[in-house]
Coordinates of N, CA and C in Angstrom, one line a residue:
X221 N -52.8 155.4 12.7 CA -51.9 154.9 11.6 C -50.6 155.4 11.8
X222 N -50.5 156.8 11.9 CA -49.2 157.5 11.8 C -48.5 157.1 13.1
X223 N -49.2 157.0 14.1 CA -48.5 156.5 15.4 C -47.9 155.1 15.2
X224 N -48.8 154.3 14.7 CA -48.3 152.9 14.4 C -47.1 152.9 13.6
X225 N -47.1 153.7 12.5 CA -45.9 153.8 11.6 C -44.6 154.2 12.3
X226 N -44.8 155.3 13.2 CA -43.8 155.8 14.0 C -43.1 154.8 14.9
X227 N -44.1 154.0 15.5 CA -43.7 152.9 16.4 C -42.9 152.0 15.7
X228 N -43.4 151.5 14.4 CA -42.7 150.5 13.8 C -41.2 151.1 13.4
X229 N -41.2 152.4 13.0 CA -40.0 152.9 12.6 C -38.9 153.0 13.8
X230 N -39.5 153.3 15.0 CA -38.5 153.4 16.2 C -38.1 151.9 16.4
X231 N -39.0 150.9 16.4 CA -38.6 149.5 16.7 C -37.5 149.1 15.7
X232 N -37.6 149.5 14.4 CA -36.6 149.1 13.5 C -35.3 149.7 13.7
X233 N -35.3 151.0 14.2 CA -34.1 151.8 14.5 C -33.5 151.0 15.7
X234 N -34.2 150.7 16.8 CA -33.8 150.1 17.9 C -33.1 148.7 17.6
X235 N -33.8 148.0 16.7 CA -33.3 146.7 16.3 C -31.9 146.9 15.6
X236 N -31.9 147.9 14.7 CA -30.6 148.1 13.9 C -29.6 148.5 15.0
X237 N -29.9 149.4 16.0 CA -28.9 149.8 17.0 C -28.4 148.6 17.6
X238 N -29.3 147.6 18.0 CA -28.9 146.6 18.8 C -27.9 145.6 18.0
X239 N -28.3 145.5 16.7 CA -27.3 144.7 15.9 C -26.0 145.2 15.8
X240 N -25.9 146.6 15.5 CA -24.7 147.2 15.5 C -23.9 147.1 16.7
X241 N -24.6 147.2 17.9 CA -23.9 147.0 19.2 C -23.4 145.8 19.4
X242 N -24.2 144.7 18.9 CA -23.7 143.3 18.8 C -22.4 143.1 18.3
X243 N -22.4 143.6 17.0 CA -21.2 143.6 16.2 C -19.9 144.3 16.9
X244 N -20.2 145.4 17.4 CA -19.2 146.1 18.1 C -18.8 145.4 19.3
X245 N -19.6 144.7 20.0 CA -19.2 144.0 21.2 C -18.4 142.7 20.9
X246 N -18.9 142.0 19.9 CA -18.0 140.9 19.4 C -16.7 141.3 18.8
X247 N -16.6 142.4 18.0 CA -15.3 142.7 17.5 C -14.3 143.1 18.7
X248 N -14.8 144.1 19.7 CA -14.0 144.5 20.7 C -13.5 143.3 21.5
X249 N -14.6 142.3 21.8 CA -14.2 141.2 22.6 C -13.1 140.3 21.8
X250 N -13.3 140.3 20.5 CA -12.2 139.6 19.9 C -10.8 140.2 19.9
X251 N -10.6 141.4 19.9 CA -9.5 142.2 19.9 C -8.8 142.1 21.3
X252 N -9.7 142.0 22.3 CA -9.1 141.9 23.7 C -8.6 140.4 23.7
X253 N -9.3 139.5 23.4 CA -9.1 138.0 23.6 C -7.9 137.5 22.5
X254 N -7.8 138.2 21.5 CA -6.7 137.7 20.4 C -5.9 139.0 20.2
X255 N -5.4 139.6 21.2 CA -4.6 141.0 20.8 C -3.4 140.7 20.2
X256 N -2.9 139.4 20.3 CA -1.5 139.0 19.6 C -1.7 139.1 18.1
X257 N -3.1 138.9 17.6 CA -3.3 138.8 16.2 C -3.8 140.3 15.7
X258 N -4.1 141.1 16.5 CA -4.5 142.4 16.2 C -4.0 143.0 14.9
X259 N -2.7 143.0 14.8 CA -2.1 143.7 13.6 C -2.4 143.0 12.3
X260 N -2.5 141.8 12.4 CA -2.9 141.0 11.2 C -4.3 141.1 10.9
X261 N -5.2 141.1 11.9 CA -6.7 141.4 11.5 C -6.8 142.9 10.9
X262 N -6.1 143.8 11.4 CA -6.2 145.0 10.8 C -5.7 145.2 9.5
X263 N -4.5 144.5 9.1 CA -4.0 144.6 7.9 C -4.9 143.9 6.8
X264 N -5.4 142.6 7.3 CA -6.3 141.9 6.2 C -7.5 142.9 6.0
X265 N -8.1 143.5 7.0 CA -9.2 144.4 6.8 C -8.9 145.5 5.9
X266 N -7.7 146.1 6.0 CA -7.4 147.2 5.2 C -7.2 146.6 3.7
X267 N -6.5 145.5 3.6 CA -6.4 145.1 2.2 C -7.7 144.7 1.5
X268 N -8.7 144.4 2.3 CA -9.9 143.7 1.8 C -11.0 144.8 1.6
X269 N -10.6 146.1 1.7 CA -11.5 147.1 1.4 C -12.1 146.9 0.0
X270 N -11.2 146.5 -0.9 CA -11.7 146.1 -2.3 C -11.6 144.5 -2.3
X271 N -12.4 143.8 -3.0 CA -12.3 142.4 -2.8 C -11.0 141.7 -3.2
X272 N -10.7 140.7 -2.4 CA -9.4 140.1 -2.5 C -9.5 138.7 -2.6
X273 N -9.0 137.9 -3.7 CA -9.0 136.5 -3.8 C -8.6 135.8 -2.5
X274 N -9.3 134.8 -2.0 CA -8.9 134.2 -0.8 C -7.4 133.8 -0.8
X275 N -6.8 133.2 -1.9 CA -5.5 132.7 -1.8 C -4.5 134.1 -1.7
X276 N -4.9 135.2 -2.1 CA -4.1 136.4 -1.9 C -4.2 136.8 -0.4
X277 N -5.2 136.7 0.1 CA -5.3 137.1 1.6 C -4.5 136.1 2.4
X278 N -4.5 134.9 2.1 CA -3.7 133.7 2.8 C -2.3 134.1 2.6
X279 N -1.8 134.5 1.4 CA -0.4 134.9 1.2 C -0.1 136.0 2.1
X280 N -0.9 137.0 2.2 CA -0.6 138.2 3.0 C -0.3 137.6 4.5
X281 N -1.3 136.9 5.0 CA -1.2 136.5 6.4 C 0.1 135.6 6.5
X282 N 0.3 134.7 5.7 CA 1.5 133.8 5.8 C 2.8 134.5 5.8
X283 N 2.8 135.6 5.1 CA 4.0 136.4 5.1 C 4.1 137.1 6.5
X284 N 2.9 137.6 7.1 CA 3.2 138.2 8.4 C 3.5 137.4 9.5
X285 N 3.1 136.0 9.3 CA 3.3 135.0 10.4 C 4.6 134.3 10.1
X286 N 5.5 134.7 9.1 CA 6.7 133.9 8.9 C 7.6 133.9 9.9
X287 N 7.6 135.0 10.9 CA 8.6 135.2 12.0 C 7.7 135.0 13.3
X288 N 6.5 134.6 13.3 CA 5.8 134.6 14.5 C 4.7 133.4 14.2
X289 N 5.1 132.2 14.6 CA 4.2 131.1 14.3 C 2.9 131.2 15.2
X290 N 1.9 130.7 14.6 CA 0.5 130.7 15.3 C -0.2 129.6 14.9
X291 N -1.1 129.1 15.9 CA -2.1 128.1 15.7 C -3.1 128.4 14.7
X292 N -3.3 129.7 14.4 CA -4.2 130.1 13.5 C -3.6 130.4 12.2
X293 N -4.2 129.7 11.2 CA -3.8 129.9 9.8 C -4.6 131.0 9.1
X294 N -4.3 131.3 7.9 CA -5.1 132.5 7.3 C -6.4 132.1 7.2
X295 N -6.9 130.9 6.8 CA -8.4 130.6 6.7 C -9.0 130.9 8.0
X296 N -8.3 130.3 9.2 CA -9.0 130.4 10.4 C -9.3 132.1 10.7
X297 N -8.2 132.8 10.5 CA -8.2 134.3 10.9 C -9.5 134.9 10.0
X298 N -9.6 134.6 8.8 CA -10.7 135.1 8.0 C -12.0 134.7 8.5
X299 N -12.1 133.5 8.9 CA -13.5 133.0 9.4 C -13.8 133.7 10.7
X300 N -12.7 133.9 11.5 CA -13.0 134.6 12.8 C -13.3 136.0 12.5
X301 N -12.8 136.8 11.7 CA -13.2 138.0 11.3 C -14.5 138.1 10.8
X302 N -14.9 137.2 9.9 CA -16.3 137.0 9.3 C -17.2 136.8 10.6
X303 N -17.0 136.1 11.5 CA -17.8 135.8 12.7 C -18.0 137.1 13.5
X304 N -17.1 138.0 13.4 CA -17.1 139.2 14.2 C -17.7 140.4 13.4
X305 N -18.2 140.1 12.1 CA -18.9 141.0 11.3 C -18.0 141.9 10.6
X306 N -16.7 141.6 10.4 CA -15.7 142.7 9.8 C -15.4 142.2 8.4
X307 N -15.4 140.9 8.1 CA -15.4 140.3 6.8 C -16.6 139.7 6.1
X308 N -16.7 139.7 4.8 CA -17.8 138.9 4.2 C -17.3 138.3 2.9
X309 N -17.9 137.2 2.6 CA -17.4 136.4 1.4 C -18.3 137.0 0.1
X310 N -17.6 137.3 -1.0 CA -18.1 137.7 -2.1 C -17.5 137.3 -3.5
X311 N -18.1 137.5 -4.5 CA -17.6 137.3 -5.8 C -16.6 138.3 -6.1
X312 N -15.9 138.3 -7.2 CA -15.1 139.3 -7.7 C -15.6 140.7 -7.8
X313 N -17.0 140.7 -8.2 CA -17.6 141.9 -8.3 C -18.2 142.6 -7.3
X314 N -17.9 141.9 -6.0 CA -18.4 142.3 -4.7 C -19.8 141.9 -4.4
X315 N -20.5 141.0 -5.2 CA -21.8 140.6 -4.9 C -21.7 139.4 -3.9
X316 N -22.6 139.1 -3.2 CA -22.8 138.2 -2.1 C -22.5 136.8 -2.6
X317 N -21.5 136.1 -1.9 CA -21.1 134.8 -2.4 C -21.9 133.8 -1.6
X318 N -22.7 133.1 -2.3 CA -23.5 132.1 -1.5 C -23.0 130.6 -1.8
X319 N -23.3 129.8 -0.9 CA -23.1 128.3 -1.2 C -23.9 127.8 -2.2
X320 N -23.5 127.1 -3.1 CA -24.4 126.5 -4.1 C -23.8 125.2 -4.7
X321 N -24.6 124.5 -5.3 CA -24.2 123.2 -6.0 C -23.7 123.6 -7.4
X322 N -22.5 123.0 -7.7 CA -21.9 123.1 -8.9 C -22.3 122.1 -9.8
X323 N -23.1 122.4 -11.0 CA -23.5 121.5 -11.8 C -22.5 121.0 -12.8
X324 N -22.2 119.8 -12.8 CA -21.1 119.3 -13.6 C -21.4 119.4 -15.3
X325 N -20.4 119.5 -16.1 CA -20.6 119.5 -17.6 C -20.8 118.3 -18.0
X326 N -21.6 118.1 -19.0 CA -21.8 116.8 -19.8 C -21.0 116.8 -21.0
X327 N -20.2 115.9 -21.2 CA -19.4 115.7 -22.3 C -19.6 114.4 -23.0
X328 N -19.4 114.4 -24.2 CA -19.7 113.1 -25.0 C -18.4 112.7 -25.7
X329 N -18.0 111.5 -25.4 CA -16.8 110.8 -26.0 C -17.3 109.4 -26.6
X330 N -17.0 109.3 -27.9 CA -17.3 108.1 -28.7 C -18.9 107.8 -28.5
X331 N -19.6 108.9 -28.4 CA -21.1 108.7 -28.5 C -21.6 108.4 -27.0
X332 N -20.8 108.5 -26.0 CA -21.2 108.2 -24.6 C -21.1 109.5 -23.8
X333 N -22.2 109.8 -23.1 CA -22.0 111.1 -22.4 C -21.5 110.7 -21.0
X334 N -20.6 111.7 -20.5 CA -20.0 111.6 -19.2 C -20.1 112.9 -18.4
X335 N -20.2 112.8 -17.2 CA -20.1 114.0 -16.2 C -18.8 114.4 -16.0
X336 N -18.6 115.7 -16.4 CA -17.1 116.2 -16.1 C -17.3 117.3 -15.0
X337 N -16.5 117.1 -13.9 CA -16.6 118.0 -12.8 C -16.1 119.4 -13.1
X338 N -16.8 120.4 -12.6 CA -16.5 121.9 -12.8 C -16.0 122.5 -11.4
X339 N -15.1 123.5 -11.6 CA -14.7 124.2 -10.4 C -15.7 125.4 -10.1
X340 N -16.0 125.5 -8.8 CA -16.9 126.6 -8.4 C -16.1 128.0 -8.7
X341 N -16.9 129.0 -8.8 CA -16.1 130.3 -9.0 C -15.3 130.8 -7.7
X342 N -14.3 131.5 -8.0 CA -13.4 131.9 -7.0 C -14.1 132.8 -5.9
X343 N -13.8 132.5 -4.6 CA -14.3 133.2 -3.5 C -13.3 134.3 -3.1
X344 N -14.0 135.5 -2.7 CA -13.2 136.7 -2.6 C -13.6 137.0 -1.1
X345 N -12.7 137.7 -0.3 CA -13.0 138.3 0.9 C -13.0 139.9 0.9
X346 N -14.1 140.5 1.4 CA -14.2 141.9 1.4 C -14.6 142.4 2.8
X347 N -14.0 143.5 3.2 CA -14.3 144.1 4.4 C -15.8 144.7 4.4
X348 N -16.5 144.4 5.4 CA -17.9 144.9 5.5 C -17.9 146.3 5.9
X349 N -19.0 147.1 5.8 CA -19.2 148.4 6.2 C -18.7 148.6 7.6
X350 N -19.1 147.6 8.4 CA -18.8 147.6 9.9 C -17.2 147.6 10.1
X351 N -16.7 146.6 9.2 CA -15.3 146.5 9.3 C -14.4 147.8 8.8
X352 N -15.0 148.4 7.9 CA -14.4 149.8 7.4 C -14.5 150.7 8.5
X353 N -15.5 150.8 9.3 CA -15.6 151.7 10.4 C -14.6 151.5 11.3
X354 N -14.3 150.3 11.6 CA -13.3 149.9 12.6 C -11.8 150.2 12.1
X355 N -11.6 150.0 10.8 CA -10.4 150.3 10.3 C -10.2 151.8 10.4
X356 N -11.1 152.6 10.1 CA -11.0 154.1 10.2 C -10.9 154.6 11.6
X357 N -11.5 153.9 12.6 CA -11.4 154.2 13.9 C -10.0 153.8 14.6
X358 N -9.4 152.9 14.0 CA -8.0 152.5 14.4 C -7.1 153.9 14.5
X359 N -6.5 154.0 15.8 CA -5.7 155.2 15.7 C -4.5 154.8 16.8
X360 N -3.5 154.1 16.3 CA -2.4 153.7 17.1 C -1.7 154.8 17.6
X361 N -1.5 155.9 16.9 CA -0.7 157.1 17.4 C -1.5 157.7 18.6
X362 N -2.7 157.7 18.5 CA -3.5 158.3 19.7 C -3.5 157.4 20.8
X363 N -3.5 156.0 20.6 CA -3.4 155.1 21.8 C -2.0 155.2 22.4
X364 N -1.0 155.4 21.6 CA 0.4 155.4 22.2 C 0.6 156.7 22.9
X365 N 0.0 158.0 22.3 CA 0.1 159.1 23.1 C -0.7 159.1 24.4
X366 N -1.9 158.5 24.4 CA -2.5 158.2 25.7 C -1.7 157.4 26.7
X367 N -1.1 156.4 26.2 CA -0.3 155.5 27.1 C 0.8 156.4 27.7
X368 N 1.5 157.1 26.9 CA 2.6 157.9 27.4 C 2.1 159.0 28.4
X369 N 0.9 159.5 28.1 CA 0.3 160.5 29.1 C 0.0 159.8 30.4
X370 N -0.6 158.8 30.3 CA -1.1 158.0 31.6 C 0.1 157.4 32.3
X371 N 1.2 157.1 31.7 CA 2.2 156.5 32.4 C 3.5 157.3 32.1
X372 N 3.3 158.6 32.4 CA 4.6 159.5 32.1 C 5.7 159.2 33.0
X373 N 5.5 158.6 34.1 CA 6.7 158.2 35.0 C 7.7 157.3 34.1
X374 N 7.0 156.5 33.3 CA 7.8 155.4 32.6 C 8.2 155.9 31.3
X375 N 8.2 157.0 31.0 CA 8.8 157.5 29.7 C 10.0 157.1 29.4
X376 N 11.1 157.2 30.4 CA 12.4 156.6 30.1 C 12.4 155.2 29.6
X377 N 11.5 154.4 30.3 CA 11.5 153.0 30.0 C 11.0 152.8 28.6
X378 N 9.9 153.3 28.2 CA 9.2 153.2 26.9 C 10.3 153.8 25.9
X379 N 10.9 154.8 26.1 CA 11.9 155.3 25.1 C 13.0 154.3 24.9
X380 N 13.3 153.7 26.0 CA 14.6 152.7 25.8 C 14.1 151.5 25.2
X381 N 12.9 151.0 25.2 CA 12.3 149.9 24.4 C 12.4 150.3 23.1
X382 N 11.9 151.5 22.7 CA 11.8 151.8 21.3 C 13.2 152.0 20.7
X383 N 14.3 152.5 21.5 CA 15.5 152.7 21.1 C 16.2 151.4 20.7
X384 N 16.1 150.5 21.7 CA 16.6 149.1 21.4 C 16.1 148.4 20.2
X385 N 14.7 148.5 20.1 CA 14.0 147.9 19.0 C 14.2 148.7 17.6
X386 N 14.9 149.8 17.7 CA 15.0 150.6 16.5 C 16.4 150.2 15.9
X387 N 17.1 149.5 16.5 CA 18.5 149.1 16.0 C 18.2 148.0 14.8
X388 N 19.2 148.0 13.9 CA 19.0 147.0 12.8 C 18.7 145.7 13.1
X389 N 19.3 145.2 14.3 CA 19.1 143.8 14.7 C 17.8 143.7 15.6
X390 N 17.2 144.8 16.0 CA 16.1 144.8 16.8 C 16.5 144.5 18.3
X391 N 15.4 144.1 19.1 CA 15.7 143.8 20.5 C 15.1 142.5 20.9
X392 N 16.1 141.7 21.6 CA 15.6 140.4 21.9 C 15.2 140.5 23.4
X393 N 14.5 139.4 23.9 CA 13.9 139.5 25.2 C 15.0 139.7 26.2
X394 N 16.1 139.1 26.1 CA 17.2 139.1 27.1 C 17.9 140.5 26.9
X395 N 17.9 141.2 25.8 CA 18.4 142.6 25.8 C 17.5 143.6 26.6
X396 N 16.1 143.4 26.4 CA 15.3 144.3 27.0 C 15.4 144.1 28.7
X397 N 15.3 142.9 29.0 CA 15.4 142.3 30.4 C 16.7 143.0 31.1
X398 N 17.9 142.9 30.3 CA 19.1 143.5 30.9 C 18.9 144.9 31.1
X399 N 18.3 145.7 30.2 CA 18.2 147.0 30.2 C 17.3 147.6 31.1
X400 N 16.2 146.8 31.4 CA 15.0 147.4 32.0 C 14.8 146.8 33.4
X401 N 15.0 145.5 33.6 CA 14.5 145.0 35.0 C 15.2 145.5 36.1
X402 N 16.5 145.9 36.1 CA 17.2 146.6 37.1 C 17.1 148.0 37.2
X403 N 16.2 148.7 36.4 CA 16.1 150.1 36.6 C 15.3 150.4 37.8
X404 N 15.8 151.5 38.5 CA 15.0 152.0 39.8 C 13.6 152.4 39.6
X405 N 13.3 152.7 38.5 CA 11.9 153.1 38.1 C 10.9 151.8 38.2
X406 N 11.4 150.6 38.0 CA 10.5 149.4 37.9 C 10.6 148.6 39.2
X407 N 11.1 149.1 40.2 CA 11.3 148.2 41.5 C 10.2 148.3 42.3
X408 N 9.5 149.5 42.5 CA 8.3 149.6 43.4 C 7.4 150.5 42.7
X409 N 6.1 150.1 42.1 CA 5.9 148.6 42.1 C 6.9 147.8 41.2
X410 N 7.0 146.4 41.4 CA 7.9 145.7 40.6 C 7.4 145.3 39.3
X411 N 8.0 145.7 38.2 CA 7.6 145.5 36.8 C 8.8 144.9 36.1
X412 N 8.4 144.2 35.0 CA 9.5 143.6 34.2 C 9.3 144.1 32.6
X413 N 10.4 143.9 31.9 CA 10.3 144.4 30.6 C 9.0 144.0 29.8
X414 N 8.6 142.8 29.9 CA 7.4 142.4 29.0 C 6.2 143.2 29.3
X415 N 6.0 143.8 30.3 CA 4.8 144.7 30.6 C 4.9 145.8 29.7
X416 N 6.0 146.4 29.4 CA 6.2 147.7 28.6 C 6.2 147.2 27.2
X417 N 6.7 146.0 26.8 CA 6.7 145.5 25.5 C 5.3 145.2 25.1
X418 N 4.4 144.6 26.0 CA 3.1 144.4 25.6 C 2.2 145.5 25.4
X419 N 2.4 146.6 26.1 CA 1.7 147.9 25.8 C 2.0 148.5 24.6
X420 N 3.4 148.5 24.3 CA 3.8 149.1 23.1 C 3.3 148.3 21.9
X421 N 3.2 147.1 22.0 CA 2.8 146.2 20.8 C 1.4 146.5 20.6
X422 N 0.4 146.6 21.7 CA -0.9 146.9 21.5 C -1.1 148.3 20.8
X423 N -0.1 149.3 20.9 CA -0.2 150.5 20.3 C 0.5 150.4 18.9
X424 N 0.9 149.2 18.5 CA 1.4 149.1 17.1 C 2.7 149.8 17.0
X425 N 3.5 150.0 18.1 CA 4.8 150.8 18.1 C 5.8 149.9 17.8
X426 N 5.7 148.6 18.2 CA 6.7 147.5 17.9 C 6.1 146.2 17.4
X427 N 6.9 145.6 16.6 CA 6.4 144.2 16.1 C 7.4 143.2 16.2
X428 N 7.0 141.9 16.2 CA 7.9 140.8 16.3 C 8.4 140.4 14.9
X429 N 9.6 140.3 14.7 CA 10.2 139.8 13.4 C 11.5 139.1 13.6
X430 N 11.4 138.1 14.5 CA 12.5 137.3 15.0 C 13.2 138.1 16.1
X431 N 12.9 139.3 16.3 CA 13.2 140.3 17.4 C 12.2 141.4 17.4
X432 N 12.2 142.1 18.5 CA 11.2 143.3 18.5 C 11.8 144.3 17.7
X433 N 11.0 144.9 16.6 CA 11.4 145.9 15.8 C 10.4 147.1 16.0
X434 N 11.1 148.4 16.0 CA 10.2 149.6 16.1 C 9.5 149.8 14.7
X435 N 8.2 150.1 14.8 CA 7.5 150.4 13.6 C 7.5 151.9 13.3
X436 N 6.9 152.4 12.2 CA 6.8 153.7 11.8 C 6.1 154.5 13.1
X437 N 5.0 153.9 13.4 CA 4.4 154.5 14.6 C 5.4 154.8 15.9
X438 N 6.2 153.8 16.1 CA 7.1 153.8 17.2 C 8.3 154.7 16.9
X439 N 8.7 154.9 15.6 CA 9.7 155.8 15.4 C 9.2 157.3 15.5
X440 N 8.0 157.4 15.2 CA 7.4 158.9 15.3 C 7.4 159.2 16.7
X441 N 7.0 158.2 17.5 CA 6.9 158.4 19.0 C 8.4 158.6 19.5
X442 N 9.2 158.0 19.1 CA 10.6 157.9 19.6 C 11.2 159.4 19.2
X443 N 11.0 159.9 18.1 CA 11.4 161.2 17.7 C 10.8 162.3 18.6
X444 N 9.5 162.1 19.0 CA 8.9 163.0 19.9 C 9.4 162.9 21.3
X445 N 9.7 161.8 21.8 CA 10.1 161.5 23.2 C 11.6 162.0 23.2
X446 N 12.4 161.9 22.1 CA 13.7 162.3 22.3 C 13.8 163.8 22.4
X447 N 12.9 164.5 22.1 CA 13.0 165.9 22.1 C 12.3 166.6 23.4
X448 N 12.0 165.6 24.4 CA 11.5 166.0 25.5 C 12.2 165.6 26.7
X449 N 11.9 166.1 27.8 CA 12.6 165.6 29.1 C 11.9 164.4 29.6
X450 N 12.6 163.6 30.5 CA 12.0 162.5 30.9 C 10.7 162.6 31.6
X451 N 10.5 163.7 32.1 CA 9.3 163.9 32.9 C 8.1 164.6 32.1
X452 N 8.3 164.8 30.8 CA 7.3 165.3 29.9 C 7.0 164.5 28.7
X453 N 5.9 164.7 28.2 CA 5.6 163.9 26.8 C 5.8 164.9 25.7

């Protein structure tokens, strides 16, 4: 009997591990395929640690997308995160929100009873325990440091992108191309400005707001790089 119980417990643990791995795979795959939405996903997950009314979440996403039009609206992105195991639908108190039939009110007017439609309770979004783990694991400073370590040859290029994007007006694509595409460092192998922009964006060092703008993560890295020689991090 004890052996049977141990076997059942082991099977339960294995099933739980498999489920967690499945969520991890789905989430990591989502971040790879929709890396352009990564920052929005992470902001939504951070804001929803405590339940947030869906309209409030939509307003947050709309504000982030005002300078960066997307085919995905706030509702789409929340459902996508839900499918990846990072968000769940709840009531205001955090209890699970289930689909249910809303019973109409019966009102009487001049002795005649009528059905009066009623509104369902408000739906809130909340980050799941798995989603919280992903928020805690997100380390843009660490990713940026590893990028600079792995591509130390291109420190001058990354620093230049951050410097241009740190200006009040930010950096436009043509500004970056004019500054980087002719640099001897990117001739062999041949690289262009978007390569470095893409990598910095994935590290949350720059964001698009009508132009590329350096974030707090990027400014911290720029301060560090400015104190070092081109060949060191």
